[in-house]
mmCIF file with all atom_site columns, C-alpha atoms in Angstrom:
data_model
loop_
_atom_site.group_PDB
_atom_site.id
_atom_site.type_symbol
_atom_site.label_atom_id
_atom_site.label_alt_id
_atom_site.label_comp_id
_atom_site.label_asym_id
_atom_site.label_entity_id
_atom_site.label_seq_id
_atom_site.pdbx_PDB_ins_code
_atom_site.Cartn_x
_atom_site.Cartn_y
_atom_site.Cartn_z
_atom_site.occupancy
_atom_site.B_iso_or_equiv
_atom_site.pdbx_formal_charge
_atom_site.auth_seq_id
_atom_site.auth_comp_id
_atom_site.auth_asym_id
_atom_site.auth_atom_id
_atom_site.pdbx_PDB_model_num
ATOM 1   C CA . UNK E 1 1   ? -13.451 -6.010  -1.262  1.00 71.00 ? 1   UNK E CA 1
ATOM 2   C CA . UNK E 1 2   ? -10.971 -7.824  -3.457  1.00 67.00 ? 2   UNK E CA 1
ATOM 3   C CA . UNK E 1 3   ? -8.134  -6.574  -1.235  1.00 71.00 ? 3   UNK E CA 1
ATOM 4   C CA . UNK E 1 4   ? -9.838  -7.832  1.922   1.00 79.00 ? 4   UNK E CA 1
ATOM 5   C CA . UNK E 1 5   ? -11.427 -11.090 0.774   1.00 80.00 ? 5   UNK E CA 1
ATOM 6   C CA . UNK E 1 6   ? -9.637  -12.379 -2.314  1.00 76.00 ? 6   UNK E CA 1
ATOM 7   C CA . UNK E 1 7   ? -8.269  -10.723 -5.487  1.00 72.00 ? 7   UNK E CA 1
ATOM 8   C CA . UNK E 1 8   ? -10.411 -12.506 -8.069  1.00 78.00 ? 8   UNK E CA 1
ATOM 9   C CA . UNK E 1 9   ? -13.642 -11.256 -6.482  1.00 80.00 ? 9   UNK E CA 1
ATOM 10  C CA . UNK E 1 10  ? -13.248 -7.895  -8.251  1.00 79.00 ? 10  UNK E CA 1
ATOM 11  C CA . UNK E 1 11  ? -16.024 -6.155  -6.327  1.00 82.00 ? 11  UNK E CA 1
ATOM 12  C CA . UNK E 1 12  ? -16.241 -3.123  -4.141  1.00 78.00 ? 12  UNK E CA 1
ATOM 13  C CA . UNK E 1 13  ? -18.962 -1.021  -2.598  1.00 80.00 ? 13  UNK E CA 1
ATOM 14  C CA . UNK E 1 14  ? -19.712 2.588   -1.774  1.00 84.00 ? 14  UNK E CA 1
ATOM 15  C CA . UNK E 1 15  ? -21.523 3.997   1.229   1.00 89.00 ? 15  UNK E CA 1
ATOM 16  C CA . UNK E 1 16  ? -23.080 7.233   -0.012  1.00 92.00 ? 16  UNK E CA 1
ATOM 17  C CA . UNK E 1 17  ? -25.699 9.784   1.019   1.00 96.00 ? 17  UNK E CA 1
ATOM 18  C CA . UNK E 1 18  ? -29.152 9.103   -0.460  1.00 95.00 ? 18  UNK E CA 1
ATOM 19  C CA . UNK E 1 19  ? -28.990 12.084  -2.842  1.00 96.00 ? 19  UNK E CA 1
ATOM 20  C CA . UNK E 1 20  ? -25.872 10.625  -4.518  1.00 95.00 ? 20  UNK E CA 1
ATOM 21  C CA . UNK E 1 21  ? -27.197 7.121   -5.118  1.00 92.00 ? 21  UNK E CA 1
ATOM 22  C CA . UNK E 1 22  ? -28.858 7.778   -8.511  1.00 93.00 ? 22  UNK E CA 1
ATOM 23  C CA . UNK E 1 23  ? -25.867 9.689   -9.954  1.00 92.00 ? 23  UNK E CA 1
ATOM 24  C CA . UNK E 1 24  ? -23.480 6.991   -8.703  1.00 90.00 ? 24  UNK E CA 1
ATOM 25  C CA . UNK E 1 25  ? -25.627 4.220   -10.203 1.00 87.00 ? 25  UNK E CA 1
ATOM 26  C CA . UNK E 1 26  ? -25.523 6.039   -13.570 1.00 89.00 ? 26  UNK E CA 1
ATOM 27  C CA . UNK E 1 27  ? -21.756 6.470   -13.373 1.00 88.00 ? 27  UNK E CA 1
ATOM 28  C CA . UNK E 1 28  ? -21.301 2.827   -12.438 1.00 83.00 ? 28  UNK E CA 1
ATOM 29  C CA . UNK E 1 29  ? -23.452 1.648   -15.340 1.00 81.00 ? 29  UNK E CA 1
ATOM 30  C CA . UNK E 1 30  ? -21.242 3.659   -17.681 1.00 84.00 ? 30  UNK E CA 1
ATOM 31  C CA . UNK E 1 31  ? -17.892 2.397   -16.428 1.00 83.00 ? 31  UNK E CA 1
ATOM 32  C CA . UNK E 1 32  ? -18.660 -1.078  -15.078 1.00 77.00 ? 32  UNK E CA 1
ATOM 33  C CA . UNK E 1 33  ? -21.118 -3.406  -16.751 1.00 69.00 ? 33  UNK E CA 1
ATOM 34  C CA . UNK E 1 34  ? -19.419 -6.703  -16.094 1.00 75.00 ? 34  UNK E CA 1
ATOM 35  C CA . UNK E 1 35  ? -19.812 -7.357  -12.360 1.00 78.00 ? 35  UNK E CA 1
ATOM 36  C CA . UNK E 1 36  ? -21.630 -10.609 -11.684 1.00 83.00 ? 36  UNK E CA 1
ATOM 37  C CA . UNK E 1 37  ? -25.079 -10.119 -10.169 1.00 84.00 ? 37  UNK E CA 1
ATOM 38  C CA . UNK E 1 38  ? -24.648 -13.368 -8.244  1.00 91.00 ? 38  UNK E CA 1
ATOM 39  C CA . UNK E 1 39  ? -21.328 -12.181 -6.794  1.00 88.00 ? 39  UNK E CA 1
ATOM 40  C CA . UNK E 1 40  ? -22.890 -8.847  -5.856  1.00 87.00 ? 40  UNK E CA 1
ATOM 41  C CA . UNK E 1 41  ? -25.888 -10.472 -4.158  1.00 92.00 ? 41  UNK E CA 1
ATOM 42  C CA . UNK E 1 42  ? -23.650 -12.933 -2.328  1.00 91.00 ? 42  UNK E CA 1
ATOM 43  C CA . UNK E 1 43  ? -21.356 -10.159 -1.115  1.00 89.00 ? 43  UNK E CA 1
ATOM 44  C CA . UNK E 1 44  ? -24.324 -8.038  0.002   1.00 90.00 ? 44  UNK E CA 1
ATOM 45  C CA . UNK E 1 45  ? -25.633 -10.967 2.048   1.00 94.00 ? 45  UNK E CA 1
ATOM 46  C CA . UNK E 1 46  ? -22.136 -11.669 3.396   1.00 92.00 ? 46  UNK E CA 1
ATOM 47  C CA . UNK E 1 47  ? -21.975 -8.084  4.667   1.00 92.00 ? 47  UNK E CA 1
ATOM 48  C CA . UNK E 1 48  ? -25.546 -7.701  5.960   1.00 94.00 ? 48  UNK E CA 1
ATOM 49  C CA . UNK E 1 49  ? -25.530 -10.999 7.852   1.00 96.00 ? 49  UNK E CA 1
ATOM 50  C CA . UNK E 1 50  ? -22.347 -10.068 9.725   1.00 95.00 ? 50  UNK E CA 1
ATOM 51  C CA . UNK E 1 51  ? -19.953 -12.509 8.084   1.00 94.00 ? 51  UNK E CA 1
ATOM 52  C CA . UNK E 1 52  ? -17.773 -9.738  6.674   1.00 92.00 ? 52  UNK E CA 1
ATOM 53  C CA . UNK E 1 53  ? -17.266 -8.116  10.081  1.00 94.00 ? 53  UNK E CA 1
ATOM 54  C CA . UNK E 1 54  ? -16.503 -11.511 11.585  1.00 95.00 ? 54  UNK E CA 1
ATOM 55  C CA . UNK E 1 55  ? -13.987 -12.190 8.801   1.00 93.00 ? 55  UNK E CA 1
ATOM 56  C CA . UNK E 1 56  ? -12.276 -8.823  9.291   1.00 93.00 ? 56  UNK E CA 1
ATOM 57  C CA . UNK E 1 57  ? -11.985 -9.362  13.054  1.00 95.00 ? 57  UNK E CA 1
ATOM 58  C CA . UNK E 1 58  ? -10.532 -12.851 12.559  1.00 95.00 ? 58  UNK E CA 1
ATOM 59  C CA . UNK E 1 59  ? -8.021  -11.637 9.952   1.00 93.00 ? 59  UNK E CA 1
ATOM 60  C CA . UNK E 1 60  ? -6.943  -8.642  12.062  1.00 94.00 ? 60  UNK E CA 1
ATOM 61  C CA . UNK E 1 61  ? -6.117  -10.994 14.921  1.00 96.00 ? 61  UNK E CA 1
ATOM 62  C CA . UNK E 1 62  ? -4.274  -13.401 12.621  1.00 96.00 ? 62  UNK E CA 1
ATOM 63  C CA . UNK E 1 63  ? -2.291  -10.608 10.940  1.00 95.00 ? 63  UNK E CA 1
ATOM 64  C CA . UNK E 1 64  ? -1.424  -9.017  14.302  1.00 96.00 ? 64  UNK E CA 1
ATOM 65  C CA . UNK E 1 65  ? -0.016  -12.348 15.493  1.00 97.00 ? 65  UNK E CA 1
ATOM 66  C CA . UNK E 1 66  ? 1.975   -12.835 12.279  1.00 97.00 ? 66  UNK E CA 1
ATOM 67  C CA . UNK E 1 67  ? 3.200   -9.239  12.411  1.00 97.00 ? 67  UNK E CA 1
ATOM 68  C CA . UNK E 1 68  ? 4.540   -9.600  15.960  1.00 98.00 ? 68  UNK E CA 1
ATOM 69  C CA . UNK E 1 69  ? 6.091   -12.955 15.115  1.00 98.00 ? 69  UNK E CA 1
ATOM 70  C CA . UNK E 1 70  ? 7.778   -11.527 12.002  1.00 98.00 ? 70  UNK E CA 1
ATOM 71  C CA . UNK E 1 71  ? 9.208   -8.558  13.933  1.00 98.00 ? 71  UNK E CA 1
ATOM 72  C CA . UNK E 1 72  ? 10.593  -10.798 16.681  1.00 98.00 ? 72  UNK E CA 1
ATOM 73  C CA . UNK E 1 73  ? 12.114  -13.363 14.300  1.00 98.00 ? 73  UNK E CA 1
ATOM 74  C CA . UNK E 1 74  ? 13.472  -10.780 11.863  1.00 97.00 ? 74  UNK E CA 1
ATOM 75  C CA . UNK E 1 75  ? 15.198  -8.803  14.599  1.00 98.00 ? 75  UNK E CA 1
ATOM 76  C CA . UNK E 1 76  ? 16.573  -11.969 16.185  1.00 98.00 ? 76  UNK E CA 1
ATOM 77  C CA . UNK E 1 77  ? 17.971  -13.344 12.913  1.00 97.00 ? 77  UNK E CA 1
ATOM 78  C CA . UNK E 1 78  ? 18.737  -10.377 10.661  1.00 96.00 ? 78  UNK E CA 1
ATOM 79  C CA . UNK E 1 79  ? 19.224  -7.236  12.756  1.00 96.00 ? 79  UNK E CA 1
ATOM 80  C CA . UNK E 1 80  ? 22.965  -7.397  12.077  1.00 95.00 ? 80  UNK E CA 1
ATOM 81  C CA . UNK E 1 81  ? 22.286  -6.757  8.362   1.00 94.00 ? 81  UNK E CA 1
ATOM 82  C CA . UNK E 1 82  ? 19.024  -4.775  8.336   1.00 96.00 ? 82  UNK E CA 1
ATOM 83  C CA . UNK E 1 83  ? 17.139  -2.119  10.255  1.00 96.00 ? 83  UNK E CA 1
ATOM 84  C CA . UNK E 1 84  ? 13.476  -3.082  10.224  1.00 97.00 ? 84  UNK E CA 1
ATOM 85  C CA . UNK E 1 85  ? 11.138  -0.120  9.823   1.00 97.00 ? 85  UNK E CA 1
ATOM 86  C CA . UNK E 1 86  ? 7.940   -0.921  11.677  1.00 95.00 ? 86  UNK E CA 1
ATOM 87  C CA . UNK E 1 87  ? 4.922   1.036   10.421  1.00 94.00 ? 87  UNK E CA 1
ATOM 88  C CA . UNK E 1 88  ? 1.800   1.572   12.507  1.00 94.00 ? 88  UNK E CA 1
ATOM 89  C CA . UNK E 1 89  ? -0.287  -0.462  10.057  1.00 91.00 ? 89  UNK E CA 1
ATOM 90  C CA . UNK E 1 90  ? -0.023  -2.504  6.888   1.00 92.00 ? 90  UNK E CA 1
ATOM 91  C CA . UNK E 1 91  ? 1.016   -5.960  5.786   1.00 93.00 ? 91  UNK E CA 1
ATOM 92  C CA . UNK E 1 92  ? 4.599   -5.181  4.738   1.00 94.00 ? 92  UNK E CA 1
ATOM 93  C CA . UNK E 1 93  ? 7.814   -4.024  6.337   1.00 96.00 ? 93  UNK E CA 1
ATOM 94  C CA . UNK E 1 94  ? 10.717  -2.115  4.855   1.00 96.00 ? 94  UNK E CA 1
ATOM 95  C CA . UNK E 1 95  ? 14.099  -3.499  5.883   1.00 96.00 ? 95  UNK E CA 1
ATOM 96  C CA . UNK E 1 96  ? 16.931  -1.021  5.312   1.00 96.00 ? 96  UNK E CA 1
ATOM 97  C CA . UNK E 1 97  ? 20.364  -2.472  4.698   1.00 93.00 ? 97  UNK E CA 1
ATOM 98  C CA . UNK E 1 98  ? 22.938  -1.451  7.285   1.00 92.00 ? 98  UNK E CA 1
ATOM 99  C CA . UNK E 1 99  ? 25.648  -1.613  4.608   1.00 89.00 ? 99  UNK E CA 1
ATOM 100 C CA . UNK E 1 100 ? 24.747  -0.289  1.145   1.00 83.00 ? 100 UNK E CA 1
ATOM 101 C CA . UNK E 1 101 ? 27.295  -2.584  -0.486  1.00 78.00 ? 101 UNK E CA 1
ATOM 102 C CA . UNK E 1 102 ? 25.291  -5.643  0.622   1.00 81.00 ? 102 UNK E CA 1
ATOM 103 C CA . UNK E 1 103 ? 22.427  -4.837  -1.766  1.00 87.00 ? 103 UNK E CA 1
ATOM 104 C CA . UNK E 1 104 ? 23.694  -6.883  -4.719  1.00 86.00 ? 104 UNK E CA 1
ATOM 105 C CA . UNK E 1 105 ? 24.566  -9.796  -2.462  1.00 88.00 ? 105 UNK E CA 1
ATOM 106 C CA . UNK E 1 106 ? 21.157  -9.834  -0.799  1.00 90.00 ? 106 UNK E CA 1
ATOM 107 C CA . UNK E 1 107 ? 19.479  -9.582  -4.217  1.00 87.00 ? 107 UNK E CA 1
ATOM 108 C CA . UNK E 1 108 ? 21.451  -12.611 -5.470  1.00 86.00 ? 108 UNK E CA 1
ATOM 109 C CA . UNK E 1 109 ? 20.890  -14.641 -2.330  1.00 89.00 ? 109 UNK E CA 1
ATOM 110 C CA . UNK E 1 110 ? 17.138  -14.005 -2.189  1.00 86.00 ? 110 UNK E CA 1
ATOM 111 C CA . UNK E 1 111 ? 16.723  -15.239 -5.766  1.00 83.00 ? 111 UNK E CA 1
ATOM 112 C CA . UNK E 1 112 ? 18.927  -18.262 -5.146  1.00 86.00 ? 112 UNK E CA 1
ATOM 113 C CA . UNK E 1 113 ? 17.078  -19.450 -2.046  1.00 87.00 ? 113 UNK E CA 1
ATOM 114 C CA . UNK E 1 114 ? 13.601  -18.602 -3.315  1.00 81.00 ? 114 UNK E CA 1
ATOM 115 C CA . UNK E 1 115 ? 12.726  -15.800 -0.916  1.00 84.00 ? 115 UNK E CA 1
ATOM 116 C CA . UNK E 1 116 ? 11.225  -12.865 -2.700  1.00 83.00 ? 116 UNK E CA 1
ATOM 117 C CA . UNK E 1 117 ? 11.339  -9.601  -0.804  1.00 88.00 ? 117 UNK E CA 1
ATOM 118 C CA . UNK E 1 118 ? 11.206  -6.852  -3.422  1.00 89.00 ? 118 UNK E CA 1
ATOM 119 C CA . UNK E 1 119 ? 13.754  -4.079  -3.560  1.00 88.00 ? 119 UNK E CA 1
ATOM 120 C CA . UNK E 1 120 ? 12.111  -0.905  -2.277  1.00 90.00 ? 120 UNK E CA 1
ATOM 121 C CA . UNK E 1 121 ? 13.176  0.791   -5.515  1.00 85.00 ? 121 UNK E CA 1
ATOM 122 C CA . UNK E 1 122 ? 10.532  -1.288  -7.378  1.00 85.00 ? 122 UNK E CA 1
ATOM 123 C CA . UNK E 1 123 ? 7.922   0.910   -5.720  1.00 83.00 ? 123 UNK E CA 1
ATOM 124 C CA . UNK E 1 124 ? 9.525   4.243   -6.644  1.00 83.00 ? 124 UNK E CA 1
ATOM 125 C CA . UNK E 1 125 ? 9.538   6.289   -9.819  1.00 80.00 ? 125 UNK E CA 1
ATOM 126 C CA . UNK E 1 126 ? 13.007  7.613   -9.129  1.00 73.00 ? 126 UNK E CA 1
ATOM 127 C CA . UNK E 1 127 ? 14.860  5.333   -6.773  1.00 64.00 ? 127 UNK E CA 1
ATOM 128 C CA . UNK E 1 128 ? 17.103  7.684   -4.825  1.00 76.00 ? 128 UNK E CA 1
ATOM 129 C CA . UNK E 1 129 ? 16.741  5.837   -1.576  1.00 81.00 ? 129 UNK E CA 1
ATOM 130 C CA . UNK E 1 130 ? 19.125  3.937   0.588   1.00 88.00 ? 130 UNK E CA 1
ATOM 131 C CA . UNK E 1 131 ? 18.985  0.247   -0.345  1.00 91.00 ? 131 UNK E CA 1
ATOM 132 C CA . UNK E 1 132 ? 16.114  -1.620  1.263   1.00 93.00 ? 132 UNK E CA 1
ATOM 133 C CA . UNK E 1 133 ? 13.814  -4.565  0.722   1.00 94.00 ? 133 UNK E CA 1
ATOM 134 C CA . UNK E 1 134 ? 10.080  -4.911  1.279   1.00 95.00 ? 134 UNK E CA 1
ATOM 135 C CA . UNK E 1 135 ? 8.998   -8.002  3.213   1.00 95.00 ? 135 UNK E CA 1
ATOM 136 C CA . UNK E 1 136 ? 5.408   -9.184  3.399   1.00 94.00 ? 136 UNK E CA 1
ATOM 137 C CA . UNK E 1 137 ? 4.178   -11.402 6.198   1.00 94.00 ? 137 UNK E CA 1
ATOM 138 C CA . UNK E 1 138 ? 0.401   -11.757 5.934   1.00 92.00 ? 138 UNK E CA 1
ATOM 139 C CA . UNK E 1 139 ? 0.274   -14.742 3.582   1.00 91.00 ? 139 UNK E CA 1
ATOM 140 C CA . UNK E 1 140 ? 2.714   -16.885 5.564   1.00 93.00 ? 140 UNK E CA 1
ATOM 141 C CA . UNK E 1 141 ? 2.315   -19.024 8.655   1.00 96.00 ? 141 UNK E CA 1
ATOM 142 C CA . UNK E 1 142 ? 4.724   -18.488 11.550  1.00 97.00 ? 142 UNK E CA 1
ATOM 143 C CA . UNK E 1 143 ? 6.552   -21.684 10.550  1.00 97.00 ? 143 UNK E CA 1
ATOM 144 C CA . UNK E 1 144 ? 6.979   -20.403 6.983   1.00 96.00 ? 144 UNK E CA 1
ATOM 145 C CA . UNK E 1 145 ? 8.129   -17.004 8.234   1.00 96.00 ? 145 UNK E CA 1
ATOM 146 C CA . UNK E 1 146 ? 10.709  -18.572 10.539  1.00 97.00 ? 146 UNK E CA 1
ATOM 147 C CA . UNK E 1 147 ? 11.977  -20.963 7.834   1.00 95.00 ? 147 UNK E CA 1
ATOM 148 C CA . UNK E 1 148 ? 12.330  -18.186 5.257   1.00 94.00 ? 148 UNK E CA 1
ATOM 149 C CA . UNK E 1 149 ? 14.120  -15.829 7.620   1.00 96.00 ? 149 UNK E CA 1
ATOM 150 C CA . UNK E 1 150 ? 16.406  -18.637 8.804   1.00 96.00 ? 150 UNK E CA 1
ATOM 151 C CA . UNK E 1 151 ? 17.309  -19.465 5.191   1.00 94.00 ? 151 UNK E CA 1
ATOM 152 C CA . UNK E 1 152 ? 18.022  -15.822 4.414   1.00 94.00 ? 152 UNK E CA 1
ATOM 153 C CA . UNK E 1 153 ? 20.105  -15.318 7.565   1.00 94.00 ? 153 UNK E CA 1
ATOM 154 C CA . UNK E 1 154 ? 22.038  -18.525 6.930   1.00 93.00 ? 154 UNK E CA 1
ATOM 155 C CA . UNK E 1 155 ? 22.701  -17.661 3.284   1.00 92.00 ? 155 UNK E CA 1
ATOM 156 C CA . UNK E 1 156 ? 24.000  -14.203 4.220   1.00 90.00 ? 156 UNK E CA 1
ATOM 157 C CA . UNK E 1 157 ? 26.558  -15.485 6.759   1.00 87.00 ? 157 UNK E CA 1
#
């Protein structure tokens, strides 16, 4: 739930067959004794009264719009420097550098202008990949996405 609603919630839930409920309750009481009863009751009500489903539907629509906007703007402004890998799902894109030698320059520029795509190598144990950056889009409005991509494109010219 913390991934879908907000990180500080720190709650989740399990849908399990009836015969597993008692063993799972025992396991939970052993490994997790600090979840707020009020938070749990509130989340249960949020789910059972349909607010969670409504929230998920609203966020899917919002993220789909931001995703399409990001793809369009990124390709319009930065396709000369990057190849954008477009996954079927998710809230991030991997942008592969067309020229490996540009990696250090892009890393410097992104820090200088305050845009923070992470190098793909941050997510790897052994980084033996072509240079790439990971861009997120879900937390930003279309105006913020456009402004950030414009600043990056301008700084790389």
